[in-house]
XYZ file of C-alpha atoms in Angstrom:
221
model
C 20.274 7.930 9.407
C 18.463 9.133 6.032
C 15.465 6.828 4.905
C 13.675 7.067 1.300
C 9.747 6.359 1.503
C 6.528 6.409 -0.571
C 4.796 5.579 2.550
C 3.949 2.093 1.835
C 4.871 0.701 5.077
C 4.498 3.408 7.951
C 3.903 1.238 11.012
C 7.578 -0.331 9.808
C 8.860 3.258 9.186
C 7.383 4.437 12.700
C 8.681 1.218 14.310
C 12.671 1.394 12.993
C 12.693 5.463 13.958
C 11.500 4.398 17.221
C 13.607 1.398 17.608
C 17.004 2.856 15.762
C 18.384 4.251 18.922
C 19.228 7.930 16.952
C 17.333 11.398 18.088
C 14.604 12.328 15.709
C 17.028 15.372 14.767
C 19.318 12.773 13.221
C 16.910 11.157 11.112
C 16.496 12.328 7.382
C 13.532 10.862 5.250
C 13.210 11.384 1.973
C 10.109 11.377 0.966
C 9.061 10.230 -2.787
C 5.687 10.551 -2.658
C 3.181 13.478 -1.773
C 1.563 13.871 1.204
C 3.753 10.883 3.710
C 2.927 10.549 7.343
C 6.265 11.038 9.427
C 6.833 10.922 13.173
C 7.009 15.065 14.462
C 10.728 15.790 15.056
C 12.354 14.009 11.776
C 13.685 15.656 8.817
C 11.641 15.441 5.654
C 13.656 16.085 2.605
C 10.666 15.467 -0.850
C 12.074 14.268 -3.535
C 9.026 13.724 -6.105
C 11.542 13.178 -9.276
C 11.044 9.990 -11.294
C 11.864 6.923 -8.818
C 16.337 6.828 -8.369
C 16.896 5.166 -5.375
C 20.828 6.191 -5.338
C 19.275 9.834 -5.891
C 17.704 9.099 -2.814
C 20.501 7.587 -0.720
C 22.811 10.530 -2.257
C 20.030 13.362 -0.911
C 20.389 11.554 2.391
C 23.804 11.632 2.638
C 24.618 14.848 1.744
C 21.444 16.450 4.090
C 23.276 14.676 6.809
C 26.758 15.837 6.080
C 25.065 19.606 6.386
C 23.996 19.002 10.040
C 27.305 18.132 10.656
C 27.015 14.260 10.457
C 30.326 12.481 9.462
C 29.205 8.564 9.673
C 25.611 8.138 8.119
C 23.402 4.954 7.793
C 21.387 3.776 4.746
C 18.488 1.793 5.338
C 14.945 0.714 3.509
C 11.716 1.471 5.011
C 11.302 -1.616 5.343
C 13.751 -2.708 7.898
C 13.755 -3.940 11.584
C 16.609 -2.721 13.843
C 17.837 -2.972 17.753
C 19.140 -0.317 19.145
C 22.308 -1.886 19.221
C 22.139 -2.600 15.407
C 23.545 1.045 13.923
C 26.194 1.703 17.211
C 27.943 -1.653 16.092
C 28.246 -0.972 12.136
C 29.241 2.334 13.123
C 31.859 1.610 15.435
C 33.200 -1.266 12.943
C 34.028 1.732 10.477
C 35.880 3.431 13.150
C 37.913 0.093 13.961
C 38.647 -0.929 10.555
C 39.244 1.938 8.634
C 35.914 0.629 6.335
C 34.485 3.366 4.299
C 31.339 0.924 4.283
C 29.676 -1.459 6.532
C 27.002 -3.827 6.519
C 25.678 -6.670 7.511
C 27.469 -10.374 6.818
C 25.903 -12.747 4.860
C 25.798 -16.387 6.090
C 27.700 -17.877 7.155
C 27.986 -14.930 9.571
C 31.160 -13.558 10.375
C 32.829 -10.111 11.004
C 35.118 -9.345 8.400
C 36.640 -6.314 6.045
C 37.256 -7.116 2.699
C 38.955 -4.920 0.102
C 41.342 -6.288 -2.848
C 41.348 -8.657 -4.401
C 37.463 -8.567 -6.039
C 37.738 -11.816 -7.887
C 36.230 -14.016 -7.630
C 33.668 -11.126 -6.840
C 30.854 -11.581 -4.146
C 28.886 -8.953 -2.928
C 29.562 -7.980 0.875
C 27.174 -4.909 0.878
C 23.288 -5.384 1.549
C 21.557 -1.993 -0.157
C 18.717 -1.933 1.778
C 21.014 -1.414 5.086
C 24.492 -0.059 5.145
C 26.187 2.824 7.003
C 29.359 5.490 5.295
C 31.921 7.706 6.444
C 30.635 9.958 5.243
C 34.344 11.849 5.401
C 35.073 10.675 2.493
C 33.786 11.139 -1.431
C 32.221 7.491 -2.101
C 29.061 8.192 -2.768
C 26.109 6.107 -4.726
C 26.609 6.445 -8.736
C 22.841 7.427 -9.933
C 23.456 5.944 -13.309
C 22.568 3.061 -11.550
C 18.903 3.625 -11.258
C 17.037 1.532 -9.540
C 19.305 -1.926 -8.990
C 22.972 -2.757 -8.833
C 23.707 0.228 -7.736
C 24.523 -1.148 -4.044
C 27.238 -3.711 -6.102
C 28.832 -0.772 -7.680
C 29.318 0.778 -3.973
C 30.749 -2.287 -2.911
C 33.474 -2.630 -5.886
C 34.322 1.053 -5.692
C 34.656 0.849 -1.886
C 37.221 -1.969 -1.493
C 38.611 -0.765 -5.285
C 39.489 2.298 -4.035
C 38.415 3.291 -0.750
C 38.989 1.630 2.501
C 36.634 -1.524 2.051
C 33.633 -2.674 2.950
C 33.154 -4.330 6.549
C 30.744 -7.269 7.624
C 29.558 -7.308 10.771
C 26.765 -9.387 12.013
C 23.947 -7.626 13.527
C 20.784 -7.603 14.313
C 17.996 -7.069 11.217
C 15.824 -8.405 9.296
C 14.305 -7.042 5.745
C 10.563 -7.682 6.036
C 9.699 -7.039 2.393
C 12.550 -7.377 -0.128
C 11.908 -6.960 -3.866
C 8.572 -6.532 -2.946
C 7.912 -3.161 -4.701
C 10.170 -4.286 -7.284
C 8.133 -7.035 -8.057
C 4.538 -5.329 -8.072
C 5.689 -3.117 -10.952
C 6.287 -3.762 -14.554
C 8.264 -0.363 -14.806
C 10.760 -1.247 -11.695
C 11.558 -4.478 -13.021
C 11.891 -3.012 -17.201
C 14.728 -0.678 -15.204
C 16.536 -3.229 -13.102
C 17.146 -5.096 -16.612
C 18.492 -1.623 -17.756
C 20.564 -1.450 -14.541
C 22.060 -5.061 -14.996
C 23.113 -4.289 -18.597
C 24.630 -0.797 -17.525
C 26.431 -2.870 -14.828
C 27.460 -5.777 -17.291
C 29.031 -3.281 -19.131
C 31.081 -1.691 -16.334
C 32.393 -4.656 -14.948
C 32.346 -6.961 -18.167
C 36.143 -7.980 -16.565
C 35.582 -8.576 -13.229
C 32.413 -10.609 -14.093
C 34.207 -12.361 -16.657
C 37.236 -13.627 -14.126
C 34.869 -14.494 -11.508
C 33.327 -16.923 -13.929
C 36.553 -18.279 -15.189
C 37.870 -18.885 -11.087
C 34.678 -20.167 -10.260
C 34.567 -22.541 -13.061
C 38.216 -23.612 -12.162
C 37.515 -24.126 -8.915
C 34.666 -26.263 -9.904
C 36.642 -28.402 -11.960
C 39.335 -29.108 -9.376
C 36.235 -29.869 -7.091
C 35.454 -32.858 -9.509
C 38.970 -34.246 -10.424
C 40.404 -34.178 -6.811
């Protein structure tokens, strides 16, 4: 499991290591700010560059794949976990042939989804999500801050194995709330959506066009 940090919420941090299920030897945090508290026993990997959280996620990844890990989990600081929540997205990858999973979104539902992308909907949550790591998807840091977890998604059922949805147990205590708090965060997510608008001006563009035909048959049935 790798986990990036400024510190901003250690009793959450100190509550999912504990509650995570993994040995402290398996658990990588990168650390973006000086001077973090971290449980003894867990890997600290600094990373005081300017803020790119698929920087991050790639450090993680690629510190796990040295100890030898082949299956590695993404998750905010942020999060709350069982220790059954990890083992089951884990072993969905191993069932499905997924290069990703992640958690469903309602209605909730176990499912792998790969082609076709349009009408495009998201099936990967960015602030949890675990990779085989065996193979060479890995987060696209042009993608700085935001959108980056949709480009995963596209790429992984585009031309990977696919992303799986299983429905665990989680909950994300604090989402966009660092985002929010700063002008800088938010002037680079607008960056991100343009970069990503640009990338996938055709995929966008025919999920508007089925969604607005599917609306219209909605209204002259």
């Amino acid at each position: 499991m790798t986990v990036p940090t400024a510190g901003s919420h250690p009793e959450l941090l100190n509550n999912l290591i504990r509650d995570c299920g993994l040995p402290l030897h398996n658990i990588i945090v990168i650390t973006t700010k000086e001077s973090v508290a971290l449980p003894e026993g867990v890997i600290e990997v600094p990373d005081l560059d300017p803020p790119n959280i698929q920087r991050w996620w790639n450090k993680g990844i690629e510190e796990a794949i040295k100890k030898g890990a082949t299956t590695v989990a993404v998750l905010n600081d942020d999060i709350r976990v069982s220790p059954e929540t990890l083992p089951a997205l884990a072993l969905a990858l191993a069932e499905t042939g997924a290069t990703i999973a992640s958690p469903s979104r309602p209605p909730s539902k176990d499912k792998k989804y790969t082609r076709p992308l349009a009408p495009y909907e998201p099936r990967i949550w960015g602030c949890l999500w675990v990779l085989d790591a065996t193979t060479t998807l890995r987060a696209n840091e042009k993608y700085v801050w935001w959108y980056g977890d949709c480009d995963l998604d596209i790429r992984a059922r585009r031309d990977f194995g696919g992303v799986v949805n299983v429905n665990v147990d989680y909950e994300h205590l604090h989402s966009g709330e660092g985002t929010a708090k700063s002008a800088a965060l938010q002037e680079q997510s607008d960056q991100d959506a343009i970069t990503y608008q640009i990338d996938y001006a055709r995929l966008i563009t025919m999920t508007r066009l089925m969604n607005q035909a599917k609306k219209f048959l909605r209204i002259t049935k």
